[in-house]
Every structure is written in C-alpha cells, then in structure tokens.
Coordinates of C-alpha atoms in Angstrom, one line a residue:
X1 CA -20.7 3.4 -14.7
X2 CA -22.7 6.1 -14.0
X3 CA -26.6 5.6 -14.6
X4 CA -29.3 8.2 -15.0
X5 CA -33.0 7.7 -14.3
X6 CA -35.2 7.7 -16.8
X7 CA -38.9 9.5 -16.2
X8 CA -42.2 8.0 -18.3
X9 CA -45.4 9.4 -18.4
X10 CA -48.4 7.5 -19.4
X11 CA -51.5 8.7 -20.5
X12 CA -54.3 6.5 -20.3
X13 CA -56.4 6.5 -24.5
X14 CA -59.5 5.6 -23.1
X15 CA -59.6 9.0 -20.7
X16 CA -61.9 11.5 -21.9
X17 CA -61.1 13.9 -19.5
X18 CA -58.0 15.5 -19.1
X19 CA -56.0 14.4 -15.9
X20 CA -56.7 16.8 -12.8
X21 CA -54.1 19.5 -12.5
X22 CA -51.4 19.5 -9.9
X23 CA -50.4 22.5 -8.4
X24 CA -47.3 24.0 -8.9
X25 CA -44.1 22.8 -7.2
X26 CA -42.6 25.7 -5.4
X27 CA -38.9 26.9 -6.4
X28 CA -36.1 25.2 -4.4
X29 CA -34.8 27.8 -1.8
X30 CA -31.5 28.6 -2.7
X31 CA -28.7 27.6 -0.2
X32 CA -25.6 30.2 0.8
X33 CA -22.7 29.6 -1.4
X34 CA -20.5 28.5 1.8
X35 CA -23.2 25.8 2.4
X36 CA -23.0 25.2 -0.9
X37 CA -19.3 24.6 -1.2
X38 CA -20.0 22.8 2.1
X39 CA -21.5 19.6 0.0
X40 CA -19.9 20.1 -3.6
X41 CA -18.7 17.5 -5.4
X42 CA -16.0 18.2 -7.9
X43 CA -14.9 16.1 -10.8
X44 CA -11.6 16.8 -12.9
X45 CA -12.4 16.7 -16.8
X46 CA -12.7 14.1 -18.7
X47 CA -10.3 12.7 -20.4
X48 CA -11.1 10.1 -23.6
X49 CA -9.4 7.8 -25.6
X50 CA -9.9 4.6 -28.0
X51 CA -13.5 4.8 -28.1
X52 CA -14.2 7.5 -25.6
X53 CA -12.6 5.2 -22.4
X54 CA -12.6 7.6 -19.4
X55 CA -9.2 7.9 -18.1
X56 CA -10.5 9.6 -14.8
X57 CA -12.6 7.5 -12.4
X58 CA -13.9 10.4 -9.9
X59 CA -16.8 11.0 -12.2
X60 CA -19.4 11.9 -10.2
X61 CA -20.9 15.4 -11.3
X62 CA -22.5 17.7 -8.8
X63 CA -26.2 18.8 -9.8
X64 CA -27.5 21.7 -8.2
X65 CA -30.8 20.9 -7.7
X66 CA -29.7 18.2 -5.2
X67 CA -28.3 20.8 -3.2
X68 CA -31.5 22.4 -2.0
X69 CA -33.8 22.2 0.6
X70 CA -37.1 19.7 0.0
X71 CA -40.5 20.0 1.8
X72 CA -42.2 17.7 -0.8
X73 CA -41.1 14.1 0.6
X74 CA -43.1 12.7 3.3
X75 CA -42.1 10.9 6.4
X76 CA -43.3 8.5 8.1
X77 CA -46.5 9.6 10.7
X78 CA -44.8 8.1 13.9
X79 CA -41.5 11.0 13.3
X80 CA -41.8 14.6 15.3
X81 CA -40.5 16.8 12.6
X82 CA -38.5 19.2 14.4
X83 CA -37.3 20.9 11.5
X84 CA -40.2 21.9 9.7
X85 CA -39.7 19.0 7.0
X86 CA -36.2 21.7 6.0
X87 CA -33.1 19.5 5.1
X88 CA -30.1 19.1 2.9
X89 CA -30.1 16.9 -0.1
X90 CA -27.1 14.7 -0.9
X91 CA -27.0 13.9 -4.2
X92 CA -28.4 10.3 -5.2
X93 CA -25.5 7.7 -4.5
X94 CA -23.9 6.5 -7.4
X95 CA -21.7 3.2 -7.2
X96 CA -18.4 4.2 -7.9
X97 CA -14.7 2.6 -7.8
X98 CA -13.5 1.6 -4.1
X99 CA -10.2 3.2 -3.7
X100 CA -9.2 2.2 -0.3
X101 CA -9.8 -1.5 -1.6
X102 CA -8.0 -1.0 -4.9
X103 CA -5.1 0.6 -2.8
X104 CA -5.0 -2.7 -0.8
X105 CA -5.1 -4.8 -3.9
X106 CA -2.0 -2.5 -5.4
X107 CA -0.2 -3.1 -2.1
X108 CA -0.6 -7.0 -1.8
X109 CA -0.1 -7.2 -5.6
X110 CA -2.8 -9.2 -5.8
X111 CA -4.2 -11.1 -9.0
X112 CA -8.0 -10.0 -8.3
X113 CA -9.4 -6.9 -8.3
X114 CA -13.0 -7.6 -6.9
X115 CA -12.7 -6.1 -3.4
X116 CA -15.7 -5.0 -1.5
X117 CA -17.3 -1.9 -3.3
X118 CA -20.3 -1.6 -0.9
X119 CA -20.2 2.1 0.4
X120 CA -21.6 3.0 3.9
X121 CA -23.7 5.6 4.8
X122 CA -21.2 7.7 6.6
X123 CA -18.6 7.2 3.8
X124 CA -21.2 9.2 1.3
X125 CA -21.7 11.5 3.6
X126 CA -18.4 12.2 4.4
X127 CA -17.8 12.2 0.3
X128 CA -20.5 14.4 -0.2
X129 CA -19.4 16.6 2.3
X130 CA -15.4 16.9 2.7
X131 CA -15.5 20.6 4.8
X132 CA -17.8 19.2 7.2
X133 CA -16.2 17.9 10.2
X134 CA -16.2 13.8 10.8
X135 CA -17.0 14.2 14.5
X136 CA -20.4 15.8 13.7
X137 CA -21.1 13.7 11.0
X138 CA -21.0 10.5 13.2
X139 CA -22.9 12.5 15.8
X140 CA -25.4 13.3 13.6
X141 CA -25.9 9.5 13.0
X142 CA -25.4 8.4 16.5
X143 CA -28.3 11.1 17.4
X144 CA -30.5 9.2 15.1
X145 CA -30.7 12.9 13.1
X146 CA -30.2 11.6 9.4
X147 CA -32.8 9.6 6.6
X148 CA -32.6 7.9 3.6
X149 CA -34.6 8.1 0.9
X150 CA -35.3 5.0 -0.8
X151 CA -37.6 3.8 -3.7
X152 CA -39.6 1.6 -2.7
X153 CA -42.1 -0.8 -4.7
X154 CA -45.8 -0.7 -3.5
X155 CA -48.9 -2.7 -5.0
X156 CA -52.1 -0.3 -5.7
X157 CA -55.8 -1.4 -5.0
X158 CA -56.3 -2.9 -8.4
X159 CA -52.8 -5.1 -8.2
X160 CA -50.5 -2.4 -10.3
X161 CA -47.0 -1.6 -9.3
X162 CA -46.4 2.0 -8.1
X163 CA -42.7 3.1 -7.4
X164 CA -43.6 5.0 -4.0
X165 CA -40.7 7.1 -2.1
X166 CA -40.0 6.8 1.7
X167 CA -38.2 8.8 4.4
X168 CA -36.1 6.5 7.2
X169 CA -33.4 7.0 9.3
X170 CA -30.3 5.3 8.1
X171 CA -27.6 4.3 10.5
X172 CA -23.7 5.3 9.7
X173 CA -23.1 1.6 9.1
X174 CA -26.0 0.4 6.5
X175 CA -24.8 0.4 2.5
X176 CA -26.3 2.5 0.4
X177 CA -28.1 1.4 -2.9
X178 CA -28.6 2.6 -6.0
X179 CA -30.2 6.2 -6.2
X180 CA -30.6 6.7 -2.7
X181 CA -30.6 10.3 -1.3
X182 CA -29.2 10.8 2.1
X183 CA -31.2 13.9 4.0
X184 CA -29.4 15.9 6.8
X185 CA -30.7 18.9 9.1
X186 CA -30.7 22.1 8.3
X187 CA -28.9 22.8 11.2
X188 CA -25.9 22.0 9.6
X189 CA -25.0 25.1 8.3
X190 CA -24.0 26.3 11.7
X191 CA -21.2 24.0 11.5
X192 CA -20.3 25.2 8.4
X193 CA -16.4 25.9 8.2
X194 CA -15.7 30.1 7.4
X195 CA -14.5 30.1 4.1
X196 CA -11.0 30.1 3.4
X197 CA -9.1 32.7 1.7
X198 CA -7.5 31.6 -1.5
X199 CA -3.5 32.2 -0.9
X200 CA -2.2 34.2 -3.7
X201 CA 0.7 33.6 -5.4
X202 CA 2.8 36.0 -7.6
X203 CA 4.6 34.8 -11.1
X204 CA 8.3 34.6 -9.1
X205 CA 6.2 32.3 -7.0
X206 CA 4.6 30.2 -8.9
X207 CA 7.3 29.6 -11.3
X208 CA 9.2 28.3 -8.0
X209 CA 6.2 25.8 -7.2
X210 CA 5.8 24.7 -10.4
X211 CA 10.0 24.0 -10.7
X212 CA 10.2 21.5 -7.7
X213 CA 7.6 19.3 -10.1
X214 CA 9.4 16.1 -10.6
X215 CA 6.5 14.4 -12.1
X216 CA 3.2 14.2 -13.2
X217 CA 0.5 12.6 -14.9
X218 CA -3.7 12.8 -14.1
X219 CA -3.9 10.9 -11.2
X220 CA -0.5 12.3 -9.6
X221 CA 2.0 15.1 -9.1
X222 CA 5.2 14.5 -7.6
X223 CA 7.6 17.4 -5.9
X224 CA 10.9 18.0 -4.5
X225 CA 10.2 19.5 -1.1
X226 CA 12.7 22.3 -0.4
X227 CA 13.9 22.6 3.2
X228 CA 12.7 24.8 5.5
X229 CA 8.7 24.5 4.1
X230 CA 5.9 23.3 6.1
X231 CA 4.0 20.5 4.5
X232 CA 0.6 21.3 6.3
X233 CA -0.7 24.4 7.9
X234 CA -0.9 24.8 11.4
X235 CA -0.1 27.7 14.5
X236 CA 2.8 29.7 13.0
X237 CA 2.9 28.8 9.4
X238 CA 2.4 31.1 7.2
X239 CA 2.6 29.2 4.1
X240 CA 2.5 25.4 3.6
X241 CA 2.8 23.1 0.6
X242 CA -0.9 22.0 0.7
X243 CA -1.7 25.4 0.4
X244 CA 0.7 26.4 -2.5
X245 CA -0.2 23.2 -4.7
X246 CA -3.8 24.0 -4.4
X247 CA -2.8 27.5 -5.6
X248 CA -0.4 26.8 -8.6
X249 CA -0.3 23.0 -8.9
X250 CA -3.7 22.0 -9.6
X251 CA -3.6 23.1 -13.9
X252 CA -6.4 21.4 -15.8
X253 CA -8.0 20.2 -13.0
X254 CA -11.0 21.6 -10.9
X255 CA -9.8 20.2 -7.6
X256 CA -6.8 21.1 -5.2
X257 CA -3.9 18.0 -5.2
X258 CA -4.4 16.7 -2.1
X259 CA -1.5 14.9 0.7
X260 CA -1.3 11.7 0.8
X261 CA 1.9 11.6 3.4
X262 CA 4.4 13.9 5.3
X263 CA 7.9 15.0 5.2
X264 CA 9.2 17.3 8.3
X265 CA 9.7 21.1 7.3
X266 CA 13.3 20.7 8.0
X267 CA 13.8 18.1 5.4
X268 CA 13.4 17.6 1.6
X269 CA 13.0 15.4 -0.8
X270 CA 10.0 13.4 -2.7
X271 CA 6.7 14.5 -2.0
X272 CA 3.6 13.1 -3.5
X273 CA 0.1 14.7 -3.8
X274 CA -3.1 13.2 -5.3
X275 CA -4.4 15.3 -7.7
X276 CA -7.9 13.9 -7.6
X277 CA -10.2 12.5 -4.5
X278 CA -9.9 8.9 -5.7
X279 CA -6.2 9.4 -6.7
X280 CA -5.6 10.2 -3.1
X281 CA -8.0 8.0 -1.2
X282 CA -6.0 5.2 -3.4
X283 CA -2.4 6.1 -2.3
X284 CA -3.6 7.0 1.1
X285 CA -4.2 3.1 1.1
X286 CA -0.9 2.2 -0.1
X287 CA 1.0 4.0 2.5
X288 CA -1.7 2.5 5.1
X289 CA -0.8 -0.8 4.3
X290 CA 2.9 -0.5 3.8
X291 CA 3.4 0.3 7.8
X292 CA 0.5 -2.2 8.5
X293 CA 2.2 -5.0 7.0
X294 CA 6.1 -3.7 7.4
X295 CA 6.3 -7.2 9.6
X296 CA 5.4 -9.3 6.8
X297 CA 8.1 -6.6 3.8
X298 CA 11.1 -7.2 5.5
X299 CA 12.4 -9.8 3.4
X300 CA 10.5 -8.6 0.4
X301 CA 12.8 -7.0 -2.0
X302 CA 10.3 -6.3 -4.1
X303 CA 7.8 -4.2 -2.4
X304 CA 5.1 -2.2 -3.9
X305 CA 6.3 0.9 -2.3
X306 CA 9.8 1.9 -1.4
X307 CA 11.1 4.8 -0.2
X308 CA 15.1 5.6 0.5
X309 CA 16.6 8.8 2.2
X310 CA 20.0 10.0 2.5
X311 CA 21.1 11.1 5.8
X312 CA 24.3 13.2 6.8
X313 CA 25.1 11.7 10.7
X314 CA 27.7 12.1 12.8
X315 CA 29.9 9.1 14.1
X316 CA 29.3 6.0 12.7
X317 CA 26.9 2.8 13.1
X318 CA 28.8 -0.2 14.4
X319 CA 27.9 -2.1 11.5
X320 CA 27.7 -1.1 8.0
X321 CA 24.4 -2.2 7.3
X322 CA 21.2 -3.8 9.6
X323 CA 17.6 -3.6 10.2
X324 CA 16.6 -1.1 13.2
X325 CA 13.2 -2.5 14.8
X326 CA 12.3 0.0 17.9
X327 CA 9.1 1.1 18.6
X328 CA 8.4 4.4 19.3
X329 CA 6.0 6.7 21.2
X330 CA 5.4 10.4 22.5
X331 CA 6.5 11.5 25.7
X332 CA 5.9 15.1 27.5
X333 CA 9.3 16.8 28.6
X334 CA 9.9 20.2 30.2
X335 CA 7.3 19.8 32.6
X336 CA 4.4 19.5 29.8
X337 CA 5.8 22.6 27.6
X338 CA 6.7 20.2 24.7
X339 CA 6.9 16.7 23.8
X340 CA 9.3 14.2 22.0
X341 CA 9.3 10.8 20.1
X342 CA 11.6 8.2 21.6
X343 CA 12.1 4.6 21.6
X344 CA 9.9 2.2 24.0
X345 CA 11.2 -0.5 25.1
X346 CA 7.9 -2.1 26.1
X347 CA 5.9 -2.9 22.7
X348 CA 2.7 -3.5 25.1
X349 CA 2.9 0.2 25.8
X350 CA -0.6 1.6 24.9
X351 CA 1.5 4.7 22.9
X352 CA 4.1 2.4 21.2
X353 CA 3.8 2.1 17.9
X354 CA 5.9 -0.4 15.5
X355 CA 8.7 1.1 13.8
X356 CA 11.4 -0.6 11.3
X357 CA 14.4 1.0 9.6
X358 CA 16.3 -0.9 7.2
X359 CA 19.7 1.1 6.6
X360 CA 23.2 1.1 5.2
X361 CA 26.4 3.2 4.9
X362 CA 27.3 4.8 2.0
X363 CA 30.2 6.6 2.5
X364 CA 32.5 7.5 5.6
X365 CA 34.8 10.5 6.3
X366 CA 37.7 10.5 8.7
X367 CA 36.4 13.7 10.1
X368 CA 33.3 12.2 12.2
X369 CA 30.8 12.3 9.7
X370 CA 29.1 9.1 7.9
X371 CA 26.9 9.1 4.9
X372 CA 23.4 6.8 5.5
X373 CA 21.1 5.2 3.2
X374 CA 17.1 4.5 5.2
X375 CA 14.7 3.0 4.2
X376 CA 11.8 3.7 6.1
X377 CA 9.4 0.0 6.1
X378 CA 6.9 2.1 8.5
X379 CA 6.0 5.6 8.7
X380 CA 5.9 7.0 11.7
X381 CA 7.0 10.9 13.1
X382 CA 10.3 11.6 13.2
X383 CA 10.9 7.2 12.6
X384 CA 14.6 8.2 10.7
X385 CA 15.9 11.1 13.1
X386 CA 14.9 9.0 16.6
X387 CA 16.3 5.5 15.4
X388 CA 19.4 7.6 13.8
X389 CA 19.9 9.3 17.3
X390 CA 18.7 6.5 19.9
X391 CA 19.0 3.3 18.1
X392 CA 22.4 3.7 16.2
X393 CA 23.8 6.5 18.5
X394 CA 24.5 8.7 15.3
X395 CA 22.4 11.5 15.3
X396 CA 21.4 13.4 11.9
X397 CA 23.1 16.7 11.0
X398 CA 21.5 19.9 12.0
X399 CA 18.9 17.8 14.1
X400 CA 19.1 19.8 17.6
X401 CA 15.8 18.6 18.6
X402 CA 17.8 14.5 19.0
X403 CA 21.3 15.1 18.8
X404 CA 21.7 18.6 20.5
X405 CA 24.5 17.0 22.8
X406 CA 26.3 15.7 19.8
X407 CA 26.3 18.8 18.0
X408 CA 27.8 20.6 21.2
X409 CA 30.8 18.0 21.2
X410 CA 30.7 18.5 17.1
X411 CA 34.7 19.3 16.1
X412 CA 34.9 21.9 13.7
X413 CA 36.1 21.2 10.0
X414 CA 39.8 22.2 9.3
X415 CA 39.8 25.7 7.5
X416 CA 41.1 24.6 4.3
X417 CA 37.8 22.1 3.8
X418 CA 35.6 25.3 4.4
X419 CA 34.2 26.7 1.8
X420 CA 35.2 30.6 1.1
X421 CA 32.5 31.4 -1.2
X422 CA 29.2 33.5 0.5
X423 CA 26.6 31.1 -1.8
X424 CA 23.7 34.0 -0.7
X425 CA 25.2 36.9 -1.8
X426 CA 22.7 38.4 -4.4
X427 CA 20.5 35.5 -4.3
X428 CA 16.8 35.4 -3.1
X429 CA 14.4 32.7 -3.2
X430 CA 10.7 33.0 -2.7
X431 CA 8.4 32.9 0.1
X432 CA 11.9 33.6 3.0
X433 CA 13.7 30.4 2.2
X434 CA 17.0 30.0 2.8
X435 CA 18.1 27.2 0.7
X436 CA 22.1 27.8 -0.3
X437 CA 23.5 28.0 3.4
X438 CA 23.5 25.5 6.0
X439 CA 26.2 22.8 4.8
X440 CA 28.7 21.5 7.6
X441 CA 31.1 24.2 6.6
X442 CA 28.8 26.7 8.8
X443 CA 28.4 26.5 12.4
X444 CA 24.6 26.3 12.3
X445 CA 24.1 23.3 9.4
X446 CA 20.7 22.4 7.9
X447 CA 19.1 19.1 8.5
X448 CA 20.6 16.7 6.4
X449 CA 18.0 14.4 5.6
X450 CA 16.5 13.9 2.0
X451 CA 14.3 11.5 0.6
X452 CA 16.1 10.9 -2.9
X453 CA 14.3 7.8 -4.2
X454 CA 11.0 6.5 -4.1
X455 CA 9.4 3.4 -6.3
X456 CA 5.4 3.4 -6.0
X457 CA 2.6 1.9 -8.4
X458 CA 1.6 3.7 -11.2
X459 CA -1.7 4.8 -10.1
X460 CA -3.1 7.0 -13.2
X461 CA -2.5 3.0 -15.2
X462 CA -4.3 1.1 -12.0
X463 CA -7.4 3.5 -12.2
X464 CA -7.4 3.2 -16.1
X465 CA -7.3 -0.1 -16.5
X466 CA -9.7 -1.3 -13.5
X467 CA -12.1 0.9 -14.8
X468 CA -11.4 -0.4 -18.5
X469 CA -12.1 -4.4 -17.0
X470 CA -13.1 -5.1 -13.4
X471 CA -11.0 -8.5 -14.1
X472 CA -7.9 -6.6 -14.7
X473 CA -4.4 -8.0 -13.0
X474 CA -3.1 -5.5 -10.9
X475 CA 0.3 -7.6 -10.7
X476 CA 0.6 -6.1 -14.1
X477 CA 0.7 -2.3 -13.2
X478 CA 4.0 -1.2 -13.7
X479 CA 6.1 0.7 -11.1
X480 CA 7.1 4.7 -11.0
X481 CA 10.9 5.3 -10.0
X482 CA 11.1 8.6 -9.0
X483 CA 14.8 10.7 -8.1
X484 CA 15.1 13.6 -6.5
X485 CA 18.6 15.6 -6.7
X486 CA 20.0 16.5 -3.0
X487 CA 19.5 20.2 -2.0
X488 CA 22.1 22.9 -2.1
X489 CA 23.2 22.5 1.7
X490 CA 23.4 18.1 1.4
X491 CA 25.5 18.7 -2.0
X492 CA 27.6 21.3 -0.9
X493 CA 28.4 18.8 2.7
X494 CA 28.8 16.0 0.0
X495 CA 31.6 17.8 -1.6
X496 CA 33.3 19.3 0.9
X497 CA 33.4 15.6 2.6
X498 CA 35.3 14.0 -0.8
X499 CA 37.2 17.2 -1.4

C-alpha cells in the first residue's frame, strides 16, 4: 500500500514573538523533457471494484517535483562536491509487490506467497529510470557516484527528537527503506537516449494489429504473430511487433505492452506481451524459471507453462514420439561473416546451453512430409528448427538456414496435388507481408513452424488476489488456454497433404 507523509507544524503558545522568517526556497529548475521522460514513472489507471480493491498493482505515481534538481540537502563535510550540490531526484521508494518473486511462486505453484520483497538500490534505480542504460547505472554505483537520502532520528540539546535528513553514498546492493530518495549526477543527461520517434500507424494498419488480438485482459495481451514480422527491432527492420503494439495495442493504458519472450520472424503463432511493468517483470519470471527448471518438468504433466508448435518437416523421426535433450551453442561459420546454433556434444562447453524438446507425430504423408507436435521445456534460439534438423534429421519446411541440403534433394509434389488457384491476386496486406503464398505447392515454401497452443497462469487473477491478501494460495490461480489458428501457408500445406 502506498503511504504518504504527513507534515505538522507546531507553534509553540508561550512565544511572544513570531518565529524568525526563513528565506524563500528558490523554484526547482526545470529539467528537459527528454531527461524527464528519462526517469518517468508511468502507472495504468485504476481500476476498482467491491469496495474500491485496486485491480492494478503498478501504482506508483510520478510527481514532478521529484524530478528536479535540489541544492537544499546537505552532505556530509568530508565529500568534494564535484557537482555543485546539482543532481537528479528519484522519487521516494515506495514498497511495492515483488514480481520476479511472485513469478517464481506462480511457476513452482507454491502454497506461500511471502517471497522476499526487499528492493536494492540498483533495482529502484533501474525502475525509476527504464531508458537509461544498465551498464552506466552499475558504473555509476561502482564509481561510488550515487547517495541516499535517508531520515534519520537525531536528539537536540535539551533531549527532543528532531527528524534530521542525510546525504550518503549507497552501494547497488543495500535495500532501500521507506521514503528514501536515491540522488544521481547531473551528468546523466549526457547519456540520455535521443528520443524516439513514435511509429505511425494508418486505420488499414491498425485494424490489422488489433485483429491478430487473441486475448486480453489488464495485466495481458495475447497475439497471433503473422509470418514474415520481426518481433524486435534491430539493423534492417523497419517495423517490429514491439513497436506496433506500443503504437495500437496499448488502449486504456498509459504504457506500451512490453515482450516478455520471442518468436523468429519467419514463424507465427502465440505471442504474449505485458501490458504493464509488473505484468511483464512477472511473466518474464515465469519463462525464466520454466528453462531453469526444464530438468526437474519433464515428467510433470502439469506444468505451469506449456507451450506446443506445429511443425511441417520433411522425412520422418524414427520414432513417433520421444524427448530430444541436446544442448546447444553458437558457432561462427563462413570465416566470421555469420554464425549458427548447433548441437554440442560436450555439456561442459562454456557456450552450451541446456535444451529439451519433448515431441510427437501427428500425421504422416507418403510423399516425404511429416506433421510434428514440440513442445519446447527450454527456450533457447532457434531450440525447435536445430533439434528438428540435427537431432531428428527432419528438418522444418522452408528452413534454408538448417535444412538447405534437404530442400535441394526436396521431390516436387505431383501436379494434380498442386493447387491452381493464385491466392494473391487482388489481395494486399499491410506493412509488405506476404501471408497467402508459401505452402509446399510452391517452390519457395514458408517456414512451417507455428506455435498453436499455449497454457500459462492467469496473471491479471495472481496480481489481484496477492494484492487483495498477502496470504493468498497461488496453487489456486487458474490457468489461461490460449489457440491460435495455423496461417494461410501451414493450412493451405495441411490440406493439400490430406487432399
């Protein structure tokens, strides 16, 4: 619960004289609206109900007078003040809900909910400031460059207590009370990220956004990712997802959704975002600890998160169902102009990293093709396409990058299961997708990889009820089953296949 300090002055009756004056305080200097933005923190709206319950736990309300510079407070004698007493004011910390711990607690299904809610220094920091890379942050602390201000209680001449305020440096590691204030240099502002262009959107395009929404409530938002988008920006990507749900997906809310895991841009299927900080720090957690405890889920057939893709692969496994456990890890090919993920033999392998596959057949074709059901128990790049490729020797459809050579020695389809119809003539989707063509009837097919199902906690209930009773059993929350229908290329392959 959020508390707000309460100010008393007392006048002493027996005074006949009034109280010396005190001179003015001088206005706060007003920061630059990119520094500004630098160290904002944003809270969706509340929503009440039965008695006025808060159904949103990121609560914490930005103020701007906290997000000035201060010249009043005074440091301690021994300290060199290199920066003119100048810094930037965090606002005072205010205990809130843990969401990496309730994320763990979600993902062990645990009866208790009284994790550790003590916040760090560097965490608030980090909170208070989301643009402002962690690198500099930690530098910042390891330089010995940031202080605390903390009340402290201090006994006057004649034995009264006086609430007296003191300047220290804090390291990145030491909790943070009650109505602290963290203090950082001015010097900041150089750091300071350019401001980013808000992408625009037409009506065509956000109606398209807003179509692939599969669910949504107000701690979630759940897509169908459409082939052939990036997820997350980077050198020649125009457009990403991210970007596009900040743009037309956030609604009510003040804040962007935010990622809480990836899908490649070549396939499709269930994506969920975050729509608010805690929402996504909590499910970040829950993906966390599904990979870091995949050893423990593979006899679990109740886990707390599962995930299931459908993959198109040519040839078929040996066995119609099994559990793939290969690690993987990144090597350099083409004499350092790219790099690959492949299976490591050697688990001791500093760049090996765990990664299981549970996975079945669906259906088979007498043509070379073979319909697979994954189940991903770790999530690591390209996990499904390298253990498809390497581990079972059936490489995913329209995967070049793994199974080029099996796509050379690919048999074309007889004519009579091609399909005659041209299913992009007159149609145009938005932002240069192609999402009709690409089915095995073509000679260059689409990756066929889709995540179709997906079970997770239901987060918006975990937040609503922890924050109704810290006692609350979190075995209780019930589970979300989200479906996602196979894109145009998969379905069109699927029935050509049983045609």
């Amino acid at each position: 619960m959020k508390t707000t300090p309460k100010f008393s002055s007392y006048l002493n009756p027996s005074s006949t004289s009034p109280p010396p004056l005190k001179p003015p305080t001088p206005p706060p200097t007003m920061v630059e609206p990119t520094v500004f933005r630098l160290i904002n923190l944003r809270s969706p709206p509340s929503t009440t109900a039965h008695g006025g319950l808060r159904l949103c736990i990121s609560a914490i309300h930005a103020l701007h007078s906290h997000y000035t510079t201060s010249t009043t407070t005074k440091e301690p004698k021994h300290y060199n003040n290199k920066n003119n007493g100048k810094w930037f004011t965090l606002p005072p910390f205010t205990p809130t809900l843990n969401a990496a711990a309730l994320g763990k607690e979600l993902s062990a299904r645990s009866s208790q909910s009284k994790a550790d809610v003590s916040t760090t220094a560097l965490k608030w920091v980090l909170k208070c400031c989301p643009d402002l890379p962690r690198s500099l942050v930690q530098k910042l602390f390891r330089l010995r460059q940031v202080r605390r201000e903390s009340n402290t209680m201090e006994s006057t001449d004649v034995g009264a207590q006086v609430q007296e305020r003191s300047l220290k440096r804090v390291a990145a590691k030491d909790s943070m009370n009650d109505g602290d204030r963290i203090f950082l240099p001015i010097t900041v502002k150089q750091e300071v990220p350019s401001e980013k262009q808000k992408l625009y959107c037409n009506e065509e395009e956000v109606n398209f956004i807003r179509s692939l929404v599969l669910y949504q409530d107000p701690a979630i938002v759940v897509v169908n990712k459409p082939p052939g988008m990036a997820v997350q920006g980077g050198i020649g990507i125009k457009t990403s997802l991210d970007e596009l749900a900040a743009t037309c997906l956030s609604y009510d809310l003040s804040e962007p959704p935010r990622l809480v895991h990836r899908l490649d841009r070549d396939s499709s299927g269930i994506l969920v975002l975050g729509r608010t900080q805690i929402s996504a720090t909590v499910l970040h957690s829950i993906f966390r600890e599904k990979t870091c405890g995949a050893k423990d889920d593979i006899d679990n057939e109740e886990r707390i998160l599962q995930r299931k893709y459908w993959a198109l692969v040519i040839g078929s496994p040996r066995r119609p169902k099994g559990l793939i456990s290969a690690p993987l890890g990144k090597v350099v090919v083409d004499n350092g102009k790219s790099d690959r993920i492949t299976i490591i033999d050697n688990l001791q392998n500093m760049s090996a990293q765990l990664a299981i596959t549970e996975y079945q057949v669906i259906k088979s074709s007498c043509h070379g093709f073979t319909w697979l059901e994954l189940s991903p128990l770790t999530g690591r790049k390209h996990q499904l396409r390298v253990h498809c490729a390497e581990a079972l020797g059936t490489p995913i459809v329209g995967d070049l990058k793994y199974g080029w050579q099996a796509h050379r020695n690919l048999k074309q389809l007889p004519c009579s299961m091609k399909s005659n119809e041209n299913p992009t003539k007159g149609k145009t989707v938005p932002f240069g997708l192609d999402l009709e063509s690409g089915s095995i009837s073509e000679k260059h097919p689409h990756l066929h990889l889709h995540c179709k199902q997906m079970v997770l906690p239901n987060v918006s209930e975990a937040l609503q009820n922890v924050q109704f009773s810290s006692d609350y059993d979190l075995s209780e929350v019930e589970s979300l089953e989200l479906v996602a229908p196979l894109p145009s290329h998969m379905q069109r392959s699927w029935d050509i296949l049983n045609s």
